[in-house]
Coordinates of C-alpha atoms and ligand atoms in Angstrom, one line a residue:
Chain H
X183 CA 119.5 150.2 45.8
X184 CA 116.6 148.2 44.5
X185 CA 113.2 149.6 45.1
X186 CA 110.5 147.6 46.8
X187 CA 108.1 145.8 44.4
X188 CA 104.9 143.8 44.7
X189 CA 103.6 141.3 42.1
X190 CA 100.3 142.1 40.6
X191 CA 98.2 139.5 38.8
X192 CA 97.5 140.7 35.3
X193 CA 94.1 138.9 35.3
X194 CA 92.5 140.0 38.5
X195 CA 94.7 142.7 39.9
X196 CA 95.5 141.1 43.2
X197 CA 98.9 141.9 44.5
X198 CA 101.3 139.6 46.3
X199 CA 104.6 139.7 48.1
X200 CA 106.6 137.6 47.8
X201 CA 105.8 136.4 44.3
X202 CA 103.7 133.4 43.5
X203 CA 103.7 131.3 40.3
X204 CA 99.9 131.1 40.1
X205 CA 97.5 133.7 41.4
X206 CA 95.8 132.7 44.7
X207 CA 92.7 134.6 43.6
X208 CA 92.0 133.6 40.0
X209 CA 94.7 131.2 38.9
X210 CA 96.3 133.7 36.6
X211 CA 100.0 133.1 35.7
X212 CA 101.1 136.5 34.5
X213 CA 102.2 139.1 37.0
X214 CA 103.7 142.5 36.7
X215 CA 105.9 144.2 39.2
X216 CA 104.4 147.3 40.8
X217 CA 105.9 149.7 43.2
X218 CA 104.7 149.5 46.8
X219 CA 103.0 152.7 48.0
X220 CA 105.2 155.1 49.7
X221 CA 103.7 154.5 53.1
X222 CA 102.0 151.6 54.8
X223 CA 100.4 150.9 58.1
X224 CA 102.0 148.7 60.8
X225 CA 99.5 145.9 61.3
X226 CA 101.3 144.0 64.1
X227 CA 104.8 143.6 65.4
X228 CA 107.0 141.8 67.9
X229 CA 110.2 142.4 69.7
X230 CA 112.1 139.1 69.4
X231 CA 114.3 138.3 72.4
X232 CA 115.3 134.8 71.3
X233 CA 117.1 135.2 68.0
X234 CA 118.2 132.4 65.6
X235 CA 121.9 132.0 65.1
X236 CA 123.9 134.5 63.0
X237 CA 122.2 137.5 64.6
X238 CA 124.5 139.6 66.8
X239 CA 122.0 142.0 68.3
X240 CA 120.2 140.9 71.5
X241 CA 116.7 141.8 70.2
X242 CA 115.1 142.1 66.8
X243 CA 112.0 144.1 65.8
X244 CA 109.8 142.5 63.2
X245 CA 106.5 143.6 61.9
X246 CA 103.9 143.2 59.1
X247 CA 103.0 146.4 57.2
X248 CA 99.9 146.8 55.0
X249 CA 100.3 148.9 51.9
X250 CA 97.8 150.2 49.2
X251 CA 96.1 147.4 47.2
X252 CA 95.8 145.4 50.5
X253 CA 99.3 144.2 50.0
X254 CA 101.1 143.1 53.1
X255 CA 104.7 142.4 53.7
X256 CA 106.8 141.3 56.7
X257 CA 110.1 142.9 57.5
X258 CA 112.4 144.2 60.1
X259 CA 111.6 147.4 61.9
X260 CA 114.2 150.1 62.4
X261 CA 113.1 151.0 66.0
X262 CA 111.3 149.5 68.9
X263 CA 109.4 152.8 69.4
X264 CA 106.4 151.7 67.4
X265 CA 102.7 151.0 67.8
X266 CA 100.0 149.3 65.8
X267 CA 98.5 151.5 63.1
X268 CA 101.6 153.6 62.8
X269 CA 102.6 154.8 59.3
X270 CA 105.8 153.2 58.1
X271 CA 108.1 153.5 55.0
X272 CA 109.9 150.6 53.4
X273 CA 113.5 150.4 52.3
X274 CA 115.3 147.6 50.6
X275 CA 118.4 146.8 52.6
X276 CA 120.6 143.9 53.9
X277 CA 118.6 142.1 56.5
X278 CA 120.7 139.0 57.2
X279 CA 124.0 137.4 56.3
X280 CA 123.6 133.7 55.8
X281 CA 126.5 131.3 54.9
X282 CA 128.5 134.4 54.0
X283 CA 125.9 135.8 51.6
X284 CA 124.2 139.2 52.2
X285 CA 120.5 138.8 51.9
X286 CA 118.3 141.8 50.9
X287 CA 114.8 142.5 52.1
X288 CA 112.5 145.1 53.6
X289 CA 113.2 147.3 56.5
X290 CA 110.5 149.6 57.8
X291 CA 111.1 153.0 59.2
X292 CA 108.5 155.3 60.9
X293 CA 107.2 157.7 58.3
X294 CA 108.1 161.3 59.1
X295 CA 105.1 163.3 60.2
Chain Q
X1275 CA 87.3 102.4 52.4
X1276 CA 87.9 100.1 55.4
X1277 CA 87.6 101.2 59.0
X1278 CA 90.9 101.6 60.9
X1279 CA 91.6 101.1 64.6
X1280 CA 94.4 101.8 67.0
X1281 CA 95.4 98.6 68.8
X1282 CA 98.7 99.6 70.4
X1283 CA 100.4 102.7 71.7
X1284 CA 103.5 103.7 73.7
X1285 CA 105.8 106.5 74.2
X1286 CA 109.1 107.5 75.9
X1287 CA 109.3 110.1 78.6
X1288 CA 109.8 113.5 76.9
X1289 CA 112.5 115.8 78.0
X1290 CA 116.2 116.0 77.8
X1291 CA 117.3 112.5 76.9
X1292 CA 120.7 110.9 76.8
X1293 CA 119.7 108.2 74.2
X1294 CA 120.0 108.9 70.5
X1295 CA 117.1 109.2 68.1
X1296 CA 117.0 105.6 67.1
X1297 CA 117.0 104.4 70.7
X1298 CA 114.1 106.7 71.5
X1299 CA 112.1 105.5 68.4
X1300 CA 112.9 101.9 69.3
X1301 CA 111.7 102.4 72.9
X1302 CA 108.4 103.9 71.9
X1303 CA 107.9 101.3 69.1
X1304 CA 108.6 98.3 71.4
X1305 CA 106.2 99.8 74.0
X1306 CA 103.4 100.1 71.4
X1307 CA 104.1 96.5 70.1
X1308 CA 104.0 95.2 73.7
X1309 CA 100.8 97.1 74.3
X1310 CA 99.3 95.4 71.3
X1311 CA 100.7 92.0 72.4
X1312 CA 101.8 91.3 68.9
X1313 CA 105.0 89.8 67.4
X1314 CA 107.1 91.6 64.9
X1315 CA 106.4 89.2 62.1
X1316 CA 102.9 90.6 61.7
X1317 CA 103.9 94.2 60.8
X1318 CA 103.1 94.9 57.2
X1319 CA 104.7 98.3 57.0
X1320 CA 106.2 101.2 59.1
X1321 CA 106.0 104.9 58.8
X1322 CA 108.4 107.1 60.8
X1323 CA 107.7 110.8 61.5
X1324 CA 110.8 112.9 61.9
X1325 CA 111.3 116.6 61.0
X1326 CA 115.1 117.0 61.0
X1327 CA 117.4 114.3 62.0
X1328 CA 119.5 115.1 58.9
X1329 CA 120.1 118.6 60.4
X1330 CA 120.0 117.9 64.1
X1331 CA 121.6 114.5 64.4
X1332 CA 123.5 113.7 61.2
X1333 CA 121.1 111.0 60.5
X1334 CA 118.9 110.5 57.4
X1335 CA 116.9 107.5 56.2
X1336 CA 115.4 107.2 59.7
X1337 CA 112.7 104.7 58.8
X1338 CA 115.2 102.4 57.1
X1339 CA 117.3 102.5 60.2
X1340 CA 114.4 101.8 62.5
X1341 CA 112.9 98.9 60.5
X1342 CA 116.3 97.2 60.6
X1343 CA 116.9 98.0 64.4
X1344 CA 113.5 96.3 65.1
X1345 CA 114.1 93.4 62.7
X1346 CA 110.8 94.1 60.9
X1347 CA 112.5 93.4 57.6
X1348 CA 111.5 93.2 54.8
X1349 CA 108.5 95.4 55.8
X1350 CA 108.2 98.6 53.7
X1351 CA 109.4 101.6 55.6
X1352 CA 109.1 105.4 54.9
X1353 CA 110.1 108.5 56.7
X1354 CA 107.5 111.2 56.7
X1355 CA 108.4 114.9 57.1
X1356 CA 105.8 117.5 57.5
X1357 CA 107.4 119.9 60.0
X1358 CA 105.8 119.8 63.4
X1359 CA 102.8 118.0 61.9
X1360 CA 105.0 115.0 60.8
X1361 CA 103.5 112.8 63.4
X1362 CA 99.9 113.2 62.2
X1363 CA 101.1 112.9 58.6
X1364 CA 102.8 109.6 59.3
X1365 CA 99.6 108.3 61.0
X1366 CA 97.6 109.6 58.0
X1367 CA 99.8 107.5 55.7
X1368 CA 99.2 104.4 57.8
X1369 CA 95.5 105.1 58.0
X1370 CA 95.2 105.5 54.2
X1371 CA 97.3 102.4 53.5
X1372 CA 95.1 100.2 55.8
X1373 CA 91.8 101.9 54.6
X1374 CA 92.8 101.1 51.0
X1375 CA 93.2 97.4 51.9
X1376 CA 96.9 97.4 51.0
X1377 CA 98.1 96.6 54.6
X1378 CA 96.4 95.2 57.7
X1379 CA 98.8 96.1 60.4
X1380 CA 101.1 99.2 60.4
X1381 CA 103.5 100.6 63.0
X1382 CA 103.9 104.4 63.2
X1383 CA 106.7 105.9 65.2
X1384 CA 107.4 109.6 65.6
X1385 CA 110.5 111.1 67.3
X1386 CA 112.9 113.9 67.5
X1387 CA 116.2 114.5 69.3
X1388 CA 116.3 118.3 69.5
X1389 CA 118.6 118.9 72.4
X1390 CA 121.6 117.6 70.6
X1391 CA 122.2 121.1 69.3
X1392 CA 122.3 124.6 70.9
X1393 CA 119.2 126.7 71.4
X1394 CA 120.2 129.1 68.6
X1395 CA 120.6 126.2 66.2
X1396 CA 117.3 124.6 67.2
X1397 CA 115.5 128.0 66.8
X1398 CA 117.0 128.4 63.3
X1399 CA 116.2 124.8 62.4
X1400 CA 112.5 125.3 63.3
X1401 CA 112.5 128.8 61.6
X1402 CA 113.7 127.2 58.4
X1403 CA 110.2 126.0 57.7
X1404 CA 108.9 129.6 57.3
X1405 CA 108.7 131.3 53.9
X1406 CA 112.3 131.8 52.7
X1407 CA 111.9 135.2 51.0
X1408 CA 109.0 136.5 52.9
X1409 CA 109.8 135.5 56.5
X1410 CA 113.0 133.5 57.1
X1411 CA 115.6 135.9 55.8
X1412 CA 114.4 138.6 58.3
X1413 CA 115.2 136.4 61.3
X1414 CA 111.6 135.4 61.8
X1415 CA 111.1 132.5 64.2
X1416 CA 108.0 130.5 65.1
X1417 CA 107.7 132.4 68.4
X1418 CA 108.0 135.7 66.4
X1419 CA 105.1 134.6 64.1
X1420 CA 103.1 133.6 67.2
X1421 CA 104.0 136.9 68.9
X1422 CA 102.7 139.0 66.0
X1423 CA 99.6 136.8 65.8
X1424 CA 99.0 137.1 69.5
X1425 CA 99.3 140.9 69.5
X1426 CA 96.6 141.1 66.8
X1427 CA 94.3 138.6 68.3
X1428 CA 94.6 140.1 71.8
X1429 CA 93.8 143.6 70.5
X1430 CA 90.8 142.4 68.5
X1431 CA 89.2 140.1 71.1
X1432 CA 90.3 141.6 74.5
X1433 CA 92.5 138.7 75.4
X1434 CA 94.8 139.6 78.3
X1435 CA 98.3 138.2 79.2
X1436 CA 96.4 136.5 82.1
X1437 CA 94.4 134.5 79.6
X1438 CA 97.6 133.2 78.0
X1439 CA 99.0 132.4 81.4
X1440 CA 95.8 130.4 82.2
X1441 CA 96.6 128.0 79.4
X1442 CA 100.1 127.6 80.8
X1443 CA 98.8 127.1 84.4
X1444 CA 96.2 124.5 83.3
X1445 CA 98.6 122.6 81.1
X1446 CA 101.4 122.5 83.6
X1447 CA 98.9 121.4 86.2
X1448 CA 97.9 118.5 83.9
X1449 CA 101.6 117.8 83.1
X1450 CA 102.2 117.1 86.7
X1451 CA 99.8 114.2 86.4
X1452 CA 101.5 112.8 83.3
X1453 CA 104.6 110.7 84.0
X1454 CA 105.7 111.1 80.4
X1455 CA 105.6 114.9 80.4
X1456 CA 108.8 116.9 79.9
X1457 CA 107.9 119.5 82.6
X1458 CA 106.2 118.2 85.7
X1459 CA 106.0 121.4 87.7
X1460 CA 102.9 123.5 88.4
X1461 CA 103.2 127.3 88.0
X1462 CA 101.2 130.1 89.5
X1463 CA 99.8 133.3 88.0
X1464 CA 101.8 135.4 90.5
X1465 CA 105.0 133.5 89.9
X1466 CA 105.0 133.9 86.1
X1467 CA 103.2 137.2 85.7
X1468 CA 102.5 139.4 88.7
X1469 CA 105.5 139.1 91.1
X1470 CA 108.5 141.5 90.4
X1471 CA 110.7 138.5 89.8
X1472 CA 108.4 137.3 87.0
X1473 CA 110.5 139.4 84.5
X1474 CA 113.4 137.2 85.4
X1475 CA 111.5 133.9 85.8
X1476 CA 109.4 134.4 82.8
X1477 CA 111.2 136.7 80.3
X1478 CA 109.8 137.8 77.0
X1479 CA 110.6 135.5 74.1
X1480 CA 108.7 137.3 71.3
X1481 CA 106.5 140.1 72.8
X1482 CA 103.8 139.8 74.0
X1483 CA 104.7 136.2 74.4
X1484 CA 106.9 135.1 77.4
X1485 CA 108.8 132.0 78.1
X1486 CA 105.8 130.3 79.7
X1487 CA 103.8 131.0 76.6
X1488 CA 106.1 128.8 74.6
X1489 CA 106.6 125.0 74.6
X1490 CA 110.0 123.6 75.7
X1491 CA 112.5 122.1 73.3
X1492 CA 112.3 118.3 73.9
X1493 CA 113.6 114.9 73.0
X1494 CA 111.3 112.0 72.8
X1495 CA 109.3 109.5 70.7
X1496 CA 105.8 108.1 70.5
X1497 CA 104.4 105.1 68.6
X1498 CA 101.0 103.6 67.6
X1499 CA 100.0 100.3 66.0
X1500 CA 97.2 100.7 63.5
X1501 CA 95.1 97.8 62.3
X1502 CA 92.1 97.1 60.0
X1503 CA 89.1 97.5 62.3
X1504 CA 87.7 94.1 61.4
X1505 CA 90.8 92.6 63.1
X1506 CA 90.9 94.9 66.0
X1507 CA 89.0 92.5 68.3
X1508 CA 92.0 90.1 68.2
X1509 CA 94.0 92.6 70.3
X1510 CA 93.7 93.0 74.1
X1511 CA 92.3 96.5 74.5
X1512 CA 89.0 98.3 74.1
X1513 CA 88.9 99.1 70.4
X1514 CA 89.5 102.8 69.5
X1515 CA 88.6 103.6 65.9
X1516 CA 90.1 106.4 63.8
X1517 CA 86.7 107.8 63.1
X1518 CA 87.7 110.9 61.1
X1519 CA 90.7 112.5 59.5
X1520 CA 91.1 115.9 57.9
X1521 CA 94.0 118.0 56.5
X1522 CA 94.2 121.4 55.0
X1523 CA 96.9 123.8 53.9
X1524 CA 97.1 127.6 53.9
X1525 CA 99.5 130.2 52.5
X1526 CA 103.1 129.7 53.5
X1527 CA 103.7 133.3 54.4
X1528 CA 101.3 134.3 57.2
X1529 CA 101.0 137.9 56.0
X1530 CA 99.6 136.7 52.6
X1531 CA 96.4 135.4 54.3
X1532 CA 93.3 137.4 53.6
X1533 CA 92.8 137.7 57.3
X1534 CA 96.0 136.8 59.2
X1535 CA 94.0 135.9 62.3
X1536 CA 91.9 133.3 60.4
X1537 CA 93.6 129.9 60.8
X1538 CA 91.7 128.4 57.8
X1539 CA 93.7 125.2 57.7
X1540 CA 92.8 124.4 61.3
X1541 CA 89.1 124.9 60.5
X1542 CA 89.4 123.0 57.2
X1543 CA 91.1 120.0 58.8
X1544 CA 88.7 119.9 61.8
X1545 CA 85.6 120.2 59.6
X1546 CA 86.8 117.4 57.4
X1547 CA 87.6 115.2 60.4
X1548 CA 84.2 115.8 62.0
X1549 CA 82.4 115.2 58.7
X1550 CA 84.1 111.8 58.1
X1551 CA 83.3 110.8 61.7
X1552 CA 79.7 111.9 61.4
X1553 CA 80.2 113.8 64.7
X1554 CA 80.0 117.5 65.8
X1555 CA 82.4 119.4 68.1
X1556 CA 79.8 119.1 70.9
X1557 CA 80.1 115.3 70.7
X1558 CA 83.8 115.5 71.8
X1559 CA 84.7 114.6 75.4
X1560 CA 88.5 115.3 75.3
X1561 CA 90.8 117.2 73.0
X1562 CA 94.5 117.4 72.4
X1563 CA 95.4 120.7 70.7
X1564 CA 98.8 121.9 69.4
X1565 CA 99.7 124.5 72.0
X1566 CA 103.2 125.2 70.9
X1567 CA 102.2 128.7 72.1
X1568 CA 99.5 129.4 74.6
X1569 CA 97.7 131.6 72.1
X1570 CA 97.4 128.6 69.8
X1571 CA 95.4 126.5 72.2
X1572 CA 92.9 129.4 72.5
X1573 CA 92.6 130.0 68.8
X1574 CA 92.5 126.3 67.8
X1575 CA 89.7 125.7 70.3
X1576 CA 87.7 128.3 68.4
X1577 CA 88.7 127.2 64.8
X1578 CA 88.0 123.5 65.6
X1579 CA 84.5 124.6 66.4
X1580 CA 84.4 124.0 70.2
X1581 CA 83.8 127.7 70.9
X1582 CA 82.9 130.8 68.9
X1583 CA 85.6 132.9 67.3
X1584 CA 86.9 135.3 69.9
X1585 CA 85.4 133.3 72.7
X1586 CA 88.1 130.7 73.4
X1587 CA 89.6 132.8 76.2
X1588 CA 86.2 133.1 77.8
X1589 CA 85.7 129.4 78.0
X1590 CA 89.2 129.1 79.4
X1591 CA 88.4 131.7 82.0
X1592 CA 85.3 129.7 83.1
X1593 CA 87.3 126.5 83.5
X1594 CA 85.5 124.7 80.7
X1595 CA 88.8 123.3 79.3
X1596 CA 90.2 122.2 82.7
X1597 CA 90.5 118.5 83.5
X1598 CA 87.3 118.8 85.5
X1599 CA 85.6 121.0 83.0
X1600 CA 83.0 120.2 80.3
X1601 CA 85.7 119.8 77.5
X1602 CA 89.1 119.1 78.9
X1603 CA 91.8 120.3 76.5
X1604 CA 95.3 118.9 76.7
X1605 CA 94.9 116.6 79.7
X1606 CA 98.4 115.3 78.8
X1607 CA 99.9 118.7 79.5
X1608 CA 99.9 119.5 75.8
X1609 CA 103.0 120.6 74.0
X1610 CA 103.4 123.2 76.8
X1611 CA 104.2 120.7 79.5
X1612 CA 104.5 117.3 77.8
X1613 CA 107.0 118.9 75.5
X1614 CA 107.4 119.1 71.8
X1615 CA 109.9 116.8 70.1
X1616 CA 108.5 118.0 66.7
X1617 CA 108.3 114.6 64.9
X1618 CA 106.8 112.9 67.9
X1619 CA 104.0 115.4 68.9
X1620 CA 101.3 114.3 66.4
X1621 CA 101.8 110.7 67.5
X1622 CA 101.8 111.6 71.2
X1623 CA 98.5 113.4 70.8
X1624 CA 96.9 110.2 69.4
X1625 CA 98.6 108.1 72.2
X1626 CA 97.0 110.3 74.8
X1627 CA 93.6 110.1 73.2
X1628 CA 93.8 106.3 73.0
X1629 CA 94.7 106.2 76.7
X1630 CA 91.8 108.5 77.5
X1631 CA 89.3 106.6 75.4
X1632 CA 90.4 103.2 76.9
X1633 CA 90.2 104.7 80.4
X1634 CA 93.9 104.2 81.0
X1635 CA 94.9 107.8 81.6
X1636 CA 95.7 107.2 85.3
X1637 CA 95.7 110.4 87.3
X1638 CA 94.3 112.6 84.5
X1639 CA 91.5 110.4 83.2
X1640 CA 88.5 112.3 81.7
X1641 CA 85.5 110.4 83.0
X1642 CA 83.9 108.2 80.4
X1643 CA 85.4 109.8 77.4
X1644 CA 84.2 108.1 74.2
X1645 CA 85.1 110.6 71.5
X1646 CA 88.4 112.5 71.3
X1647 CA 89.8 115.1 68.9
X1648 CA 93.3 116.2 68.1
X1649 CA 95.0 118.8 66.0
X1650 CA 98.6 118.8 64.8
X1651 CA 99.6 122.2 63.5
X1652 CA 102.4 122.4 60.9
X1653 CA 104.4 125.6 60.1
X1654 CA 102.4 128.5 61.4
X1655 CA 99.2 126.9 60.5
X1656 CA 100.1 126.3 56.8
X1657 CA 99.7 122.5 57.0
X1658 CA 97.3 121.2 59.7
X1659 CA 95.9 117.7 60.4
X1660 CA 93.1 116.6 62.7
X1661 CA 91.8 113.3 63.9
X1662 CA 88.6 112.2 65.6
X1663 CA 88.9 109.0 67.6
X1664 CA 86.0 107.0 68.9
X1665 CA 85.8 104.2 71.4
X1666 CA 83.7 101.2 70.1
Ligands
LIG2777 ZN1 94.6 136.8 39.8

């Protein structure tokens, strides 16, 4: 399983996910992959009841998690028992199958207390 | 740069329509040309706004098809795609072409035929404009982005579900007065929020947003005729000038914004439009905002500069944005009630403003409106256009 990586600008240190070709902060073009922190904080979320095609479940939990370095990422949530500000852990997993291809992305789980 | 005026406008009724896309675009175009009392030989060029006929209707090259259907040959014709802001982008192209002196008279038509496919397909079609790796693959939809945004905004500024419902109530009430609106039915706070059956009548779409927080999926088209202002007096109506235009972009993935609540592109587009017009938000008498979701009308009213940040819901509460308020917003019913055929919306906003500024918005006329503002919101705020229109 691939680990979860952010892209850090070698010039100014700002971190992005997903990657960019040119740094939004300084215009730098060199990035290095860095590991996301172990835990992030759930900034906001939604329980989606009207899903696009190809999803078999009736609802889908989605959220934005903020990690160290101010890096944020959107992903699926493993449970609907969540609240804003909750600590979450990220895993890299299959998030959707599109045109017969399995697509990998982030799934967030509540961090164990 | 030459001044540009709008000398003709027309639209189809929005809603579920039997006609195909070309028929809808033709109907709106003919209405706009009739309104301008012009013949087809005088059209120098056409721009057609459409987001996805290639996906929804097996039809590409829409402008080439329309220019032929209307026998405007050999006028140059281009299709403009900028997501749900395609309409304003097409008008911008016409505006620039006339302002530059290249053309004198340009027809702009925007249309979409969305109900040709299922709800799941249309949801996916609209979602496909989100960031591929950062949003789309997760099953993110536009309502999902709006839901996450609303939850944050509501927590920060004390906005309640009742405030969101107030946008729906107001715009549905206005929609009843607009014969072109998709939904011509008023709703009540009790019916969509407080009665036990509200959970059935108004189910969650993307929590905390419910069905009545989201615009319907519509078919329809709208069209305008733009002309060099120096020739506008040759046409039958009160001259309405395109006084200001602005456009700005923002990060594709919403979570990459420094402050995900800050809709910078709305502010940037609005400020540029006001600057070009030499007007301020307080000079505006009527506004059409892109309320694809109720929360967006509130936030755009702040970012456009009409109210302070975090104060849009307070103005709403006081009735400032009602038809009889100090700054009526979405007298047409907005996307919420007029409907949102994505390619048509930006054009329909301008059509409504022209009717308001001419004094032709029967049943929903804002008294003596001289300056109007509209905002067409592409993606989840990553590509936004604004216009200021002024009556001569
Ligand atoms: Zn940088």
